[in-house]
Amino acid sequence: MARTPMALLSAADQERARGLRLMKGIALGALIALAVVFVIAFSLQGRFPWLAYVRAAAEGGMVGALADWFAVTALFRRPLGLPIPHTAIIPTRKNEIGRTLGEFVETNFLSGDVIRARLSATPIAARLGEWLRTPEHAERVASEAATIIANVLEALSDEDVQDVITDLAREHLIVPEWGPPLGGWLERLVATGAHHQAVDLAADSIGTWLESNRDAFAGLLSRRLPSWVPSMVHNLIDEAAYHEAVKFTAAVRADPEHRARLAIDTYLERLADNLQHDPETIGRFEDAKTTVFDSPRVRELAADAWTTAKNGLVTALHDEDSGLRRRGAAALAEIGDRLVTDETVQRRVDGWVTDAAVFLVERYRHDIASVITDTVERWDAAETSEKIELMVGRDLQYIRLNGTIVGSLAGLLIFTVAHAIFGA
């Protein structure tokens, strides 16, 4: 199996590779050392009988080292390249390992009960609030949010947005009939007398205007008289018109039952009824509405309003000293402070976060776990084996060392017991 060049590995993987090579060297050195000891002891045990114990320990150590070398190597590749059954386990069973790992994570970690228990024991809102009420953190969040929003706004096509606004306006404003709902609203308004205040305001405004604009009546009627009528008559007619207007307005203001008020009530009642039940009135109203909304000028105003609002918002979002950015950071800091001090808000936010997390996990747990399965399936078999070996291979080399030590002790113990029982 070809190894990935060191230069192509990440810094962490390079460090793991160096540690793995070191431990492999130590394990191999222990095996070679035992082999040397075995040869020496085996050749001299006739002259020095006590070397038989050393030979037995070295022999057992070599057996243990070779057995564990075979076991560790068989996980990642075929020992000595031989097609021995049940070797190269990770490369040959990569997909099955990925599925098993995904199922393990899904069953034991992506469980609603596990997530709820873990989050319920964590003061999420309090920790978030403690972090957020620090001015630097609030400014950072506000800055990141402003950047994201500004980028989204700049990426939007003005024409697309205008088309969406037009479609929404047509769907929710133009297509539905306004007449009957507006007539019903006007009927309730008249029935409760809520419009009387508007009439009072109009009468007061007209009275105030008349008091301040007496000159506006000069020639209002007299200019329509024949030229042979004396100018004195002109003045009398204009003065009479002014005083009648003032008197009429004052009467309307003073008398809640004035005939003008009653006429307004009657007109509004009739209009409310017609808007609800008269097809001709409803049709004229709907035609007028459609004409207004379909007017090119209205479309231009809507487009200009969107462009102006967008440009102003983007400018404010990019400006670190803008009032919008400052108010956003201040609002975030205030939210953080409340999350720390208000236990009711803490419980509410913790509950929202927990419920949302449990919902997402329970609904998408299989999709989340499938990321592991799909990722492992896409890996090359050799690459997968190398990745896993880099992660755990160094620790597995300790198994070889332990096997060497345990084998030596076992060989020595077995030889000693056998020698004690059966003799030389």
mmCIF file with all atom_site columns, C-alpha atoms in Angstrom, residues 26-114:
data_model
loop_
_atom_site.group_PDB
_atom_site.id
_atom_site.type_symbol
_atom_site.label_atom_id
_atom_site.label_alt_id
_atom_site.label_comp_id
_atom_site.label_asym_id
_atom_site.label_entity_id
_atom_site.label_seq_id
_atom_site.pdbx_PDB_ins_code
_atom_site.Cartn_x
_atom_site.Cartn_y
_atom_site.Cartn_z
_atom_site.occupancy
_atom_site.B_iso_or_equiv
_atom_site.pdbx_formal_charge
_atom_site.auth_seq_id
_atom_site.auth_comp_id
_atom_site.auth_asym_id
_atom_site.auth_atom_id
_atom_site.pdbx_PDB_model_num
ATOM 1  C CA . ILE A 1 26  ? 11.072  0.507   19.391 1.00 0.00 ? 26  ILE A CA 1
ATOM 2  C CA . ALA A 1 27  ? 8.824   -2.551  18.982 1.00 0.00 ? 27  ALA A CA 1
ATOM 3  C CA . LEU A 1 28  ? 11.004  -3.928  16.185 1.00 0.00 ? 28  LEU A CA 1
ATOM 4  C CA . GLY A 1 29  ? 14.147  -3.207  18.200 1.00 0.00 ? 29  GLY A CA 1
ATOM 5  C CA . ALA A 1 30  ? 12.739  -5.188  21.138 1.00 0.00 ? 30  ALA A CA 1
ATOM 6  C CA . LEU A 1 31  ? 12.046  -8.147  18.809 1.00 0.00 ? 31  LEU A CA 1
ATOM 7  C CA . ILE A 1 32  ? 15.569  -8.016  17.329 1.00 0.00 ? 32  ILE A CA 1
ATOM 8  C CA . ALA A 1 33  ? 17.107  -7.730  20.785 1.00 0.00 ? 33  ALA A CA 1
ATOM 9  C CA . LEU A 1 34  ? 15.209  -10.805 21.980 1.00 0.00 ? 34  LEU A CA 1
ATOM 10 C CA . ALA A 1 35  ? 16.272  -12.686 18.844 1.00 0.00 ? 35  ALA A CA 1
ATOM 11 C CA . VAL A 1 36  ? 19.918  -11.879 19.579 1.00 0.00 ? 36  VAL A CA 1
ATOM 12 C CA . VAL A 1 37  ? 19.480  -12.934 23.215 1.00 0.00 ? 37  VAL A CA 1
ATOM 13 C CA . PHE A 1 38  ? 17.788  -16.155 22.091 1.00 0.00 ? 38  PHE A CA 1
ATOM 14 C CA . VAL A 1 39  ? 20.636  -17.062 19.706 1.00 0.00 ? 39  VAL A CA 1
ATOM 15 C CA . ILE A 1 40  ? 23.280  -16.403 22.353 1.00 0.00 ? 40  ILE A CA 1
ATOM 16 C CA . ALA A 1 41  ? 21.418  -18.243 25.102 1.00 0.00 ? 41  ALA A CA 1
ATOM 17 C CA . PHE A 1 42  ? 20.563  -21.181 22.849 1.00 0.00 ? 42  PHE A CA 1
ATOM 18 C CA . SER A 1 43  ? 24.157  -21.596 21.744 1.00 0.00 ? 43  SER A CA 1
ATOM 19 C CA . LEU A 1 44  ? 25.647  -21.341 25.267 1.00 0.00 ? 44  LEU A CA 1
ATOM 20 C CA . GLN A 1 45  ? 22.986  -23.062 27.396 1.00 0.00 ? 45  GLN A CA 1
ATOM 21 C CA . GLY A 1 46  ? 24.934  -26.336 27.212 1.00 0.00 ? 46  GLY A CA 1
ATOM 22 C CA . ARG A 1 47  ? 27.893  -24.699 29.003 1.00 0.00 ? 47  ARG A CA 1
ATOM 23 C CA . PHE A 1 48  ? 25.743  -22.472 31.196 1.00 0.00 ? 48  PHE A CA 1
ATOM 24 C CA . PRO A 1 49  ? 22.486  -24.269 32.111 1.00 0.00 ? 49  PRO A CA 1
ATOM 25 C CA . TRP A 1 50  ? 20.929  -21.163 33.663 1.00 0.00 ? 50  TRP A CA 1
ATOM 26 C CA . LEU A 1 51  ? 20.850  -19.628 30.162 1.00 0.00 ? 51  LEU A CA 1
ATOM 27 C CA . ALA A 1 52  ? 18.000  -22.036 29.408 1.00 0.00 ? 52  ALA A CA 1
ATOM 28 C CA . TYR A 1 53  ? 15.741  -19.755 31.412 1.00 0.00 ? 53  TYR A CA 1
ATOM 29 C CA . VAL A 1 54  ? 16.957  -16.779 29.406 1.00 0.00 ? 54  VAL A CA 1
ATOM 30 C CA . ARG A 1 55  ? 16.382  -18.705 26.178 1.00 0.00 ? 55  ARG A CA 1
ATOM 31 C CA . ALA A 1 56  ? 12.831  -19.597 27.263 1.00 0.00 ? 56  ALA A CA 1
ATOM 32 C CA . ALA A 1 57  ? 12.052  -15.964 28.140 1.00 0.00 ? 57  ALA A CA 1
ATOM 33 C CA . ALA A 1 58  ? 13.518  -14.726 24.829 1.00 0.00 ? 58  ALA A CA 1
ATOM 34 C CA . GLU A 1 59  ? 11.672  -17.424 22.911 1.00 0.00 ? 59  GLU A CA 1
ATOM 35 C CA . GLY A 1 60  ? 8.351   -16.538 24.546 1.00 0.00 ? 60  GLY A CA 1
ATOM 36 C CA . GLY A 1 61  ? 8.987   -12.832 23.984 1.00 0.00 ? 61  GLY A CA 1
ATOM 37 C CA . MET A 1 62  ? 9.639   -13.380 20.259 1.00 0.00 ? 62  MET A CA 1
ATOM 38 C CA . VAL A 1 63  ? 6.478   -15.448 19.917 1.00 0.00 ? 63  VAL A CA 1
ATOM 39 C CA . GLY A 1 64  ? 4.442   -12.771 21.679 1.00 0.00 ? 64  GLY A CA 1
ATOM 40 C CA . ALA A 1 65  ? 6.007   -9.974  19.635 1.00 0.00 ? 65  ALA A CA 1
ATOM 41 C CA . LEU A 1 66  ? 5.444   -11.806 16.334 1.00 0.00 ? 66  LEU A CA 1
ATOM 42 C CA . ALA A 1 67  ? 1.842   -12.690 17.252 1.00 0.00 ? 67  ALA A CA 1
ATOM 43 C CA . ASP A 1 68  ? 0.981   -9.132  18.199 1.00 0.00 ? 68  ASP A CA 1
ATOM 44 C CA . TRP A 1 69  ? 2.809   -7.774  15.151 1.00 0.00 ? 69  TRP A CA 1
ATOM 45 C CA . PHE A 1 70  ? 0.648   -10.035 13.013 1.00 0.00 ? 70  PHE A CA 1
ATOM 46 C CA . ALA A 1 71  ? -2.530  -8.953  14.810 1.00 0.00 ? 71  ALA A CA 1
ATOM 47 C CA . VAL A 1 72  ? -1.779  -5.233  14.577 1.00 0.00 ? 72  VAL A CA 1
ATOM 48 C CA . THR A 1 73  ? -0.605  -5.438  10.977 1.00 0.00 ? 73  THR A CA 1
ATOM 49 C CA . ALA A 1 74  ? -3.639  -7.496  9.966  1.00 0.00 ? 74  ALA A CA 1
ATOM 50 C CA . LEU A 1 75  ? -5.881  -4.566  10.907 1.00 0.00 ? 75  LEU A CA 1
ATOM 51 C CA . PHE A 1 76  ? -4.405  -2.310  8.225  1.00 0.00 ? 76  PHE A CA 1
ATOM 52 C CA . ARG A 1 77  ? -2.830  -4.541  5.555  1.00 0.00 ? 77  ARG A CA 1
ATOM 53 C CA . ARG A 1 78  ? -1.921  -8.113  4.655  1.00 0.00 ? 78  ARG A CA 1
ATOM 54 C CA . PRO A 1 79  ? 1.169   -9.223  6.635  1.00 0.00 ? 79  PRO A CA 1
ATOM 55 C CA . LEU A 1 80  ? 4.114   -9.656  4.255  1.00 0.00 ? 80  LEU A CA 1
ATOM 56 C CA . GLY A 1 81  ? 1.627   -9.193  1.409  1.00 0.00 ? 81  GLY A CA 1
ATOM 57 C CA . LEU A 1 82  ? 0.321   -12.747 1.847  1.00 0.00 ? 82  LEU A CA 1
ATOM 58 C CA . PRO A 1 83  ? -3.399  -13.336 1.072  1.00 0.00 ? 83  PRO A CA 1
ATOM 59 C CA . ILE A 1 84  ? -4.129  -14.700 4.527  1.00 0.00 ? 84  ILE A CA 1
ATOM 60 C CA . PRO A 1 85  ? -7.861  -14.823 5.359  1.00 0.00 ? 85  PRO A CA 1
ATOM 61 C CA . HIS A 1 86  ? -9.260  -12.217 7.766  1.00 0.00 ? 86  HIS A CA 1
ATOM 62 C CA . THR A 1 87  ? -6.383  -9.790  7.306  1.00 0.00 ? 87  THR A CA 1
ATOM 63 C CA . ALA A 1 88  ? -6.384  -6.192  5.984  1.00 0.00 ? 88  ALA A CA 1
ATOM 64 C CA . ILE A 1 89  ? -9.605  -5.843  7.947  1.00 0.00 ? 89  ILE A CA 1
ATOM 65 C CA . ILE A 1 90  ? -9.995  -2.076  7.702  1.00 0.00 ? 90  ILE A CA 1
ATOM 66 C CA . PRO A 1 91  ? -9.435  -1.746  3.912  1.00 0.00 ? 91  PRO A CA 1
ATOM 67 C CA . THR A 1 92  ? -11.647 -4.726  3.051  1.00 0.00 ? 92  THR A CA 1
ATOM 68 C CA . ARG A 1 93  ? -14.458 -3.870  5.494  1.00 0.00 ? 93  ARG A CA 1
ATOM 69 C CA . LYS A 1 94  ? -14.259 -0.094  5.230  1.00 0.00 ? 94  LYS A CA 1
ATOM 70 C CA . ASN A 1 95  ? -17.884 0.446   4.224  1.00 0.00 ? 95  ASN A CA 1
ATOM 71 C CA . GLU A 1 96  ? -19.188 -1.899  6.888  1.00 0.00 ? 96  GLU A CA 1
ATOM 72 C CA . ILE A 1 97  ? -17.086 -0.129  9.514  1.00 0.00 ? 97  ILE A CA 1
ATOM 73 C CA . GLY A 1 98  ? -18.496 3.222   8.355  1.00 0.00 ? 98  GLY A CA 1
ATOM 74 C CA . ARG A 1 99  ? -22.079 1.959   8.580  1.00 0.00 ? 99  ARG A CA 1
ATOM 75 C CA . THR A 1 100 ? -21.461 0.449   11.997 1.00 0.00 ? 100 THR A CA 1
ATOM 76 C CA . LEU A 1 101 ? -19.867 3.645   13.244 1.00 0.00 ? 101 LEU A CA 1
ATOM 77 C CA . GLY A 1 102 ? -22.774 5.699   11.895 1.00 0.00 ? 102 GLY A CA 1
ATOM 78 C CA . GLU A 1 103 ? -25.309 3.388   13.548 1.00 0.00 ? 103 GLU A CA 1
ATOM 79 C CA . PHE A 1 104 ? -23.364 3.549   16.810 1.00 0.00 ? 104 PHE A CA 1
ATOM 80 C CA . VAL A 1 105 ? -23.355 7.350   16.797 1.00 0.00 ? 105 VAL A CA 1
ATOM 81 C CA . GLU A 1 106 ? -27.030 7.498   15.798 1.00 0.00 ? 106 GLU A CA 1
ATOM 82 C CA . THR A 1 107 ? -28.111 5.065   18.502 1.00 0.00 ? 107 THR A CA 1
ATOM 83 C CA . ASN A 1 108 ? -25.967 6.205   21.396 1.00 0.00 ? 108 ASN A CA 1
ATOM 84 C CA . PHE A 1 109 ? -25.401 9.916   20.775 1.00 0.00 ? 109 PHE A CA 1
ATOM 85 C CA . LEU A 1 110 ? -28.154 11.215  18.492 1.00 0.00 ? 110 LEU A CA 1
ATOM 86 C CA . SER A 1 111 ? -30.937 10.279  20.865 1.00 0.00 ? 111 SER A CA 1
ATOM 87 C CA . GLY A 1 112 ? -33.602 12.746  21.977 1.00 0.00 ? 112 GLY A CA 1
ATOM 88 C CA . ASP A 1 113 ? -33.336 11.576  25.587 1.00 0.00 ? 113 ASP A CA 1
ATOM 89 C CA . VAL A 1 114 ? -29.543 11.902  25.574 1.00 0.00 ? 114 VAL A CA 1
#
